[in-house]
Structure formats: structure tokens, C-alpha cells
Amino acid sequence: MTWRSTIATLTGLCLVLTTAPGPVGAAPASPASRDASDVNVHTYPFTGPPGAPPGVCPEGAGYGPPLPAGSVSATKIRSGFSFLEGPVWIADGGYLLISDMAAGTGPGNVQPSTIRRFTPPATFDTFVADAGSNGLALSPDAQQVIAATHDQRNVSAYRLSDQARSTVAADYQGRAFNSPNDVTVRSDGVVYFTDPNFQRGSRPDQMSGRTSVFRVSGGQVSLVDDRLRQPNGIALSPDGGTLYVGAYSENKIYKYVVQPDGSTGARSVFVNYIGGPDGVTVDCAGNVYWASGSDGLVHVYSPAGAQLGTIRSGGTGTTNVAFGGPDRQTLYITSGRTNDSGLYSVRLNVPGYPY
């Protein structure tokens, strides 16, 4: 079942994402971007905290161990890319989108990025040139990709039908973000994203040295936490009640209580990580899959934080993960050295999120 066919049966409201008002003199939006008021992310009635978008996880399903063994290896699909990141599965089209970032250029030393499309079993093409993207997620109506975009230091949306770009979050209180890195979207359209400085290049720091986590809800950008050192991967639990964030430079994964309105409560340590937490996804049983930037593994944890096993792919530099395929039981992994980055896949026992 695809997301679109499921959502078509639901009656929803429309949440229009706009940016928080900034002071006079704030940097204008790029001419290539439409106004944020054009970005529509649908919301749906729910009971309790909303989690997975409709149709992603079967209702009432029981799950066993997610991995076929304690340690499994993924199969390489193709390598030779610059630096792959941010995979997201598009069920209606049957393809995977991934960001491919090159070395920094120009006076700001900004990394160009292309969104590439992989159509199984082996076709790759360009979906959006000059996308400026890192992490990618899917809007609840499955019509747009929400992208952490470092080229404009904002969060953008790319419409799947024509690749038109619009702005989801332009700044925080008139100050430019560092370089938005990864993003997750709740089923009612609330957006959470991380803002380390990895792709800021030589552009001025407007965040006073802070690297943070932000939320976009009802058109307003709110601060979740500015105490993390280089927050990276970010994901929600299936019930929407927990937000996971990896602090790359602390080698820790934190979790936050999420309230029904999208605000966050207490923070605690989910796991003391080994390997440098990069991108992340979750499965329908709530297990957490965290890509490691240094040991080349995907570490798999139960919702309680117990390690369930590992998945090996490209040796070093494993960056991100996403479930896909017709039954969403194929885990896609981006991994490998710069200029020889690759896409890998492995079949698992439990379906999961497309990003």
C-alpha cells in the first residue's frame, strides 16, 4: 500500500509552513525559491501523539527480531559517487532519492549537492541538480521531499511532480542557521531538524557558536535544544512520543519526550554511542538504526536502548539509512569514502520508515 492511496481515504486539514518573522534587514529569500506560504503539508485527526505517516506501519502487527543474525552484511548496488547522504524512499514512484555532495567551492566554500534518483534494480539519474541538500524526508501527503539544505542555510521542500523548490524554515529570529543537516517529519506535518556547522563553510556564524535542534510547527520555528555538540541524525519513534537525536561530537544519542502538540520535554541519554552517530531511521517495531561515521557499521537498538546487532556496508564513512522497496523491508545504506561513496541494501525482517 502506498502512502498516497492511504492518505486519499483520510480527511485532513492543511498546515501551512512559514518561517518565523525576522527583523527588518534579514537576508531575502533566493530568487529560485517560492515563498514559504506555498508549502502545504497535510495534517490528520489523531488520538495521542502522532507518529508514522498513515500507511507506513501495519496496524496490530507483531514483530520478531529485526535482523536475520547478530551481524549481517549489505550488498553494494553501486559506488563511485562523491558523498551520498539522506536517502528517502518514494513509494508511489518505486524509487529512492539520495543527496550527493561534492567538495566545497566558491567564496563561501559551500558544498554543491545533487539529488539523485535510484530506480531498482540498477538505474541512477539526476532528480534535482544544484539541490544544496543533505538529509531528506517525505511530507505526510507524499507530494514533497523536505530537505535540509545547506546551500541557502535553510530547510526546503521540493515538489515531486515538478521539482519546484519552496522554503519551510528560512531562519531563527532573523539569524541564519549554520547548515541544516538532517530532518524528520511527524504525521501531522511538524518538522524537526538538526543544525550543526559541517557545511557552513566560510560563511559567517550567526548562531553564536551554538549547534542546535529546531522544530517547525504552525509556520513558526522554535528551538528544541542548543546544548548539543554537532547534532546530526534525527528521527521519531513510531508513536511520535520520542525524538531521537545523535550528537556527533559527543558520541551520544539523546532522546526527548514529545508532547501531542509537538513540543519537547525532558532530554535523556538513549545510548552512549561507539563510532560517531550519523544518519538514522526506525522500523515499525520502534527499533532504531544508526549509521556510524567511523566504524562503517549500522548499529541497531531496541526502543529500550539494548544493542540488537550490526549491519556492515562500505567499510568506513557510513552516513545514513532508509527503508524502502514494495514492502519497506529493504534497508538502503549510504556508505564509503569520499569520491567512492556507494549505495548498499540488505533485506530485514521488519518494515520501517522510508527515511
CSV table of C-alpha atoms in Angstrom, one decimal, residues 55-229:
chain,number,residue,atom,x,y,z
A,55,GLY,CA,0.0,3.5,5.8
A,56,VAL,CA,3.7,3.2,6.8
A,57,CYS,CA,3.3,0.7,9.6
A,58,PRO,CA,0.5,-2.0,9.5
A,59,GLU,CA,-1.9,-1.7,12.4
A,60,GLY,CA,-1.8,-4.5,15.0
A,61,ALA,CA,1.2,-6.3,13.5
A,62,GLY,CA,3.5,-8.3,15.8
A,63,TYR,CA,7.2,-8.3,15.1
A,64,GLY,CA,10.1,-10.6,15.9
A,65,PRO,CA,13.9,-9.9,15.8
A,66,PRO,CA,14.6,-7.3,13.1
A,67,LEU,CA,17.9,-8.8,11.9
A,68,PRO,CA,18.3,-12.3,10.5
A,69,ALA,CA,21.6,-12.6,12.5
A,70,GLY,CA,23.5,-10.6,15.1
A,71,SER,CA,25.8,-9.3,12.4
A,72,VAL,CA,24.8,-9.0,8.7
A,73,SER,CA,26.4,-7.5,5.6
A,74,ALA,CA,24.7,-5.3,3.0
A,75,THR,CA,25.2,-5.8,-0.8
A,76,LYS,CA,26.7,-3.0,-2.8
A,77,ILE,CA,24.4,-1.6,-5.6
A,78,ARG,CA,26.8,1.0,-6.9
A,79,SER,CA,29.8,3.1,-5.8
A,80,GLY,CA,31.9,5.9,-7.2
A,81,PHE,CA,29.7,8.8,-6.1
A,82,SER,CA,31.1,11.9,-4.3
A,83,PHE,CA,29.4,11.7,-0.9
A,84,LEU,CA,26.0,10.1,-0.5
A,85,GLU,CA,23.6,11.1,2.2
A,86,GLY,CA,19.9,11.4,3.2
A,87,PRO,CA,18.1,8.5,1.4
A,88,VAL,CA,14.3,8.6,1.2
A,89,TRP,CA,12.0,6.0,-0.5
A,90,ILE,CA,9.2,7.3,-2.7
A,91,ALA,CA,6.6,4.5,-2.7
A,92,ASP,CA,4.4,5.9,-5.4
A,93,GLY,CA,7.2,6.0,-7.9
A,94,GLY,CA,9.1,3.0,-6.6
A,95,TYR,CA,12.4,4.9,-6.3
A,96,LEU,CA,14.9,6.1,-3.8
A,97,LEU,CA,16.2,9.7,-3.6
A,98,ILE,CA,19.7,10.5,-2.3
A,99,SER,CA,21.8,13.6,-1.8
A,100,ASP,CA,25.2,13.5,-3.4
A,101,MET,CA,27.5,16.2,-2.1
A,102,ALA,CA,30.7,17.4,-3.7
A,103,ALA,CA,33.7,19.4,-2.3
A,104,GLY,CA,33.1,23.0,-1.3
A,105,THR,CA,33.5,25.7,-3.9
A,106,GLY,CA,33.3,29.5,-4.3
A,107,PRO,CA,34.0,32.3,-1.8
A,108,GLY,CA,31.8,30.6,0.9
A,109,ASN,CA,33.3,27.1,0.3
A,110,VAL,CA,29.8,25.7,0.0
A,111,GLN,CA,29.4,22.1,-1.0
A,112,PRO,CA,27.3,21.6,-4.1
A,113,SER,CA,24.7,18.8,-3.8
A,114,THR,CA,22.6,16.9,-6.4
A,115,ILE,CA,19.5,14.8,-5.5
A,116,ARG,CA,20.0,11.6,-7.4
A,117,ARG,CA,17.3,9.0,-8.1
A,118,PHE,CA,17.8,5.3,-7.9
A,119,THR,CA,15.2,3.1,-9.5
A,120,PRO,CA,15.7,-0.6,-8.7
A,121,PRO,CA,17.4,-2.7,-9.8
A,122,ALA,CA,20.2,-0.5,-11.2
A,123,THR,CA,19.1,2.8,-12.7
A,124,PHE,CA,20.5,6.1,-11.5
A,125,ASP,CA,19.7,9.5,-12.8
A,126,THR,CA,19.6,13.2,-11.7
A,127,PHE,CA,16.3,14.2,-10.0
A,128,VAL,CA,17.3,17.8,-8.8
A,129,ALA,CA,20.6,19.4,-9.9
A,130,ASP,CA,22.1,22.0,-7.6
A,131,ALA,CA,19.7,20.9,-4.8
A,132,GLY,CA,22.0,22.0,-1.9
A,133,SER,CA,20.6,19.2,0.1
A,134,ASN,CA,21.8,16.8,2.8
A,135,GLY,CA,19.1,14.9,4.8
A,136,LEU,CA,15.8,14.2,3.1
A,137,ALA,CA,12.4,13.3,4.4
A,138,LEU,CA,8.9,12.9,2.9
A,139,SER,CA,5.9,15.1,3.6
A,140,PRO,CA,2.9,13.3,5.1
A,141,ASP,CA,0.9,13.7,1.8
A,142,ALA,CA,3.8,12.1,-0.1
A,143,GLN,CA,3.9,15.0,-2.6
A,144,GLN,CA,7.1,16.8,-1.4
A,145,VAL,CA,10.5,16.0,-0.2
A,146,ILE,CA,11.5,18.0,2.8
A,147,ALA,CA,15.2,18.7,2.6
A,148,ALA,CA,17.9,20.1,5.0
A,149,THR,CA,19.5,22.5,2.6
A,150,HIS,CA,22.9,23.9,3.4
A,151,ASP,CA,23.3,26.0,0.2
A,152,GLN,CA,20.7,28.5,1.4
A,153,ARG,CA,21.2,27.6,5.1
A,154,ASN,CA,17.5,26.7,5.4
A,155,VAL,CA,15.0,23.9,5.2
A,156,SER,CA,13.4,23.5,1.8
A,157,ALA,CA,10.7,21.5,0.1
A,158,TYR,CA,11.0,20.0,-3.4
A,159,ARG,CA,7.7,19.1,-5.1
A,160,LEU,CA,8.0,15.7,-6.6
A,161,SER,CA,5.8,16.4,-9.6
A,162,ASP,CA,8.0,19.2,-11.0
A,163,GLN,CA,10.9,19.6,-8.5
A,164,ALA,CA,9.8,23.2,-7.7
A,165,ARG,CA,11.5,24.5,-4.6
A,166,SER,CA,10.0,26.3,-1.7
A,167,THR,CA,11.1,27.4,1.8
A,168,VAL,CA,10.0,25.6,5.0
A,169,ALA,CA,12.3,27.4,7.5
A,170,ALA,CA,14.4,30.3,6.5
A,171,ASP,CA,16.0,31.5,9.8
A,172,TYR,CA,15.6,31.6,13.5
A,173,GLN,CA,14.7,35.0,14.9
A,174,GLY,CA,16.2,36.6,11.9
A,175,ARG,CA,19.5,34.8,12.2
A,176,ALA,CA,20.8,32.3,9.5
A,177,PHE,CA,21.1,28.7,10.5
A,178,ASN,CA,24.5,27.1,10.4
A,179,SER,CA,23.9,24.3,7.8
A,180,PRO,CA,20.8,22.2,8.3
A,181,ASN,CA,21.8,18.6,8.2
A,182,ASP,CA,19.0,16.1,8.8
A,183,VAL,CA,15.2,16.3,9.1
A,184,THR,CA,12.3,14.2,10.2
A,185,VAL,CA,8.6,14.9,9.7
A,186,ARG,CA,5.7,13.9,12.0
A,187,SER,CA,2.4,12.6,10.6
A,188,ASP,CA,0.7,16.0,11.2
A,189,GLY,CA,3.4,17.9,9.4
A,190,VAL,CA,5.5,19.1,12.3
A,191,VAL,CA,9.2,19.2,11.1
A,192,TYR,CA,12.3,18.7,13.3
A,193,PHE,CA,15.8,19.3,12.0
A,194,THR,CA,19.4,19.4,13.2
A,195,ASP,CA,21.7,22.3,12.6
A,196,PRO,CA,25.5,21.5,13.0
A,197,ASN,CA,28.1,23.6,11.2
A,198,PHE,CA,29.5,20.9,8.9
A,199,GLN,CA,28.5,22.5,5.6
A,200,ARG,CA,28.6,26.2,6.7
A,201,GLY,CA,31.9,26.6,5.0
A,202,SER,CA,33.4,30.1,5.5
A,203,ARG,CA,30.1,31.9,5.8
A,204,PRO,CA,29.6,33.9,8.9
A,205,ASP,CA,28.4,32.3,12.1
A,206,GLN,CA,25.0,33.8,13.1
A,207,MET,CA,24.3,31.3,15.8
A,208,SER,CA,27.0,32.5,18.3
A,209,GLY,CA,28.8,29.2,18.2
A,210,ARG,CA,25.7,27.1,19.0
A,211,THR,CA,24.7,24.0,17.1
A,212,SER,CA,21.1,23.1,17.7
A,213,VAL,CA,17.9,21.2,17.1
A,214,PHE,CA,14.8,23.1,15.8
A,215,ARG,CA,11.1,22.5,15.3
A,216,VAL,CA,8.8,24.0,12.7
A,217,SER,CA,5.1,23.9,13.7
A,218,GLY,CA,2.2,26.1,12.6
A,219,GLY,CA,4.6,28.2,10.5
A,220,GLN,CA,6.9,29.0,13.4
A,221,VAL,CA,10.5,28.0,14.0
A,222,SER,CA,11.1,27.0,17.7
A,223,LEU,CA,14.3,26.0,19.4
A,224,VAL,CA,14.3,22.4,20.8
A,225,ASP,CA,17.9,22.3,22.2
A,226,ASP,CA,21.1,24.4,21.7
A,227,ARG,CA,23.3,22.4,24.1
A,228,LEU,CA,24.3,19.6,21.7
A,229,ARG,CA,27.7,19.5,20.1
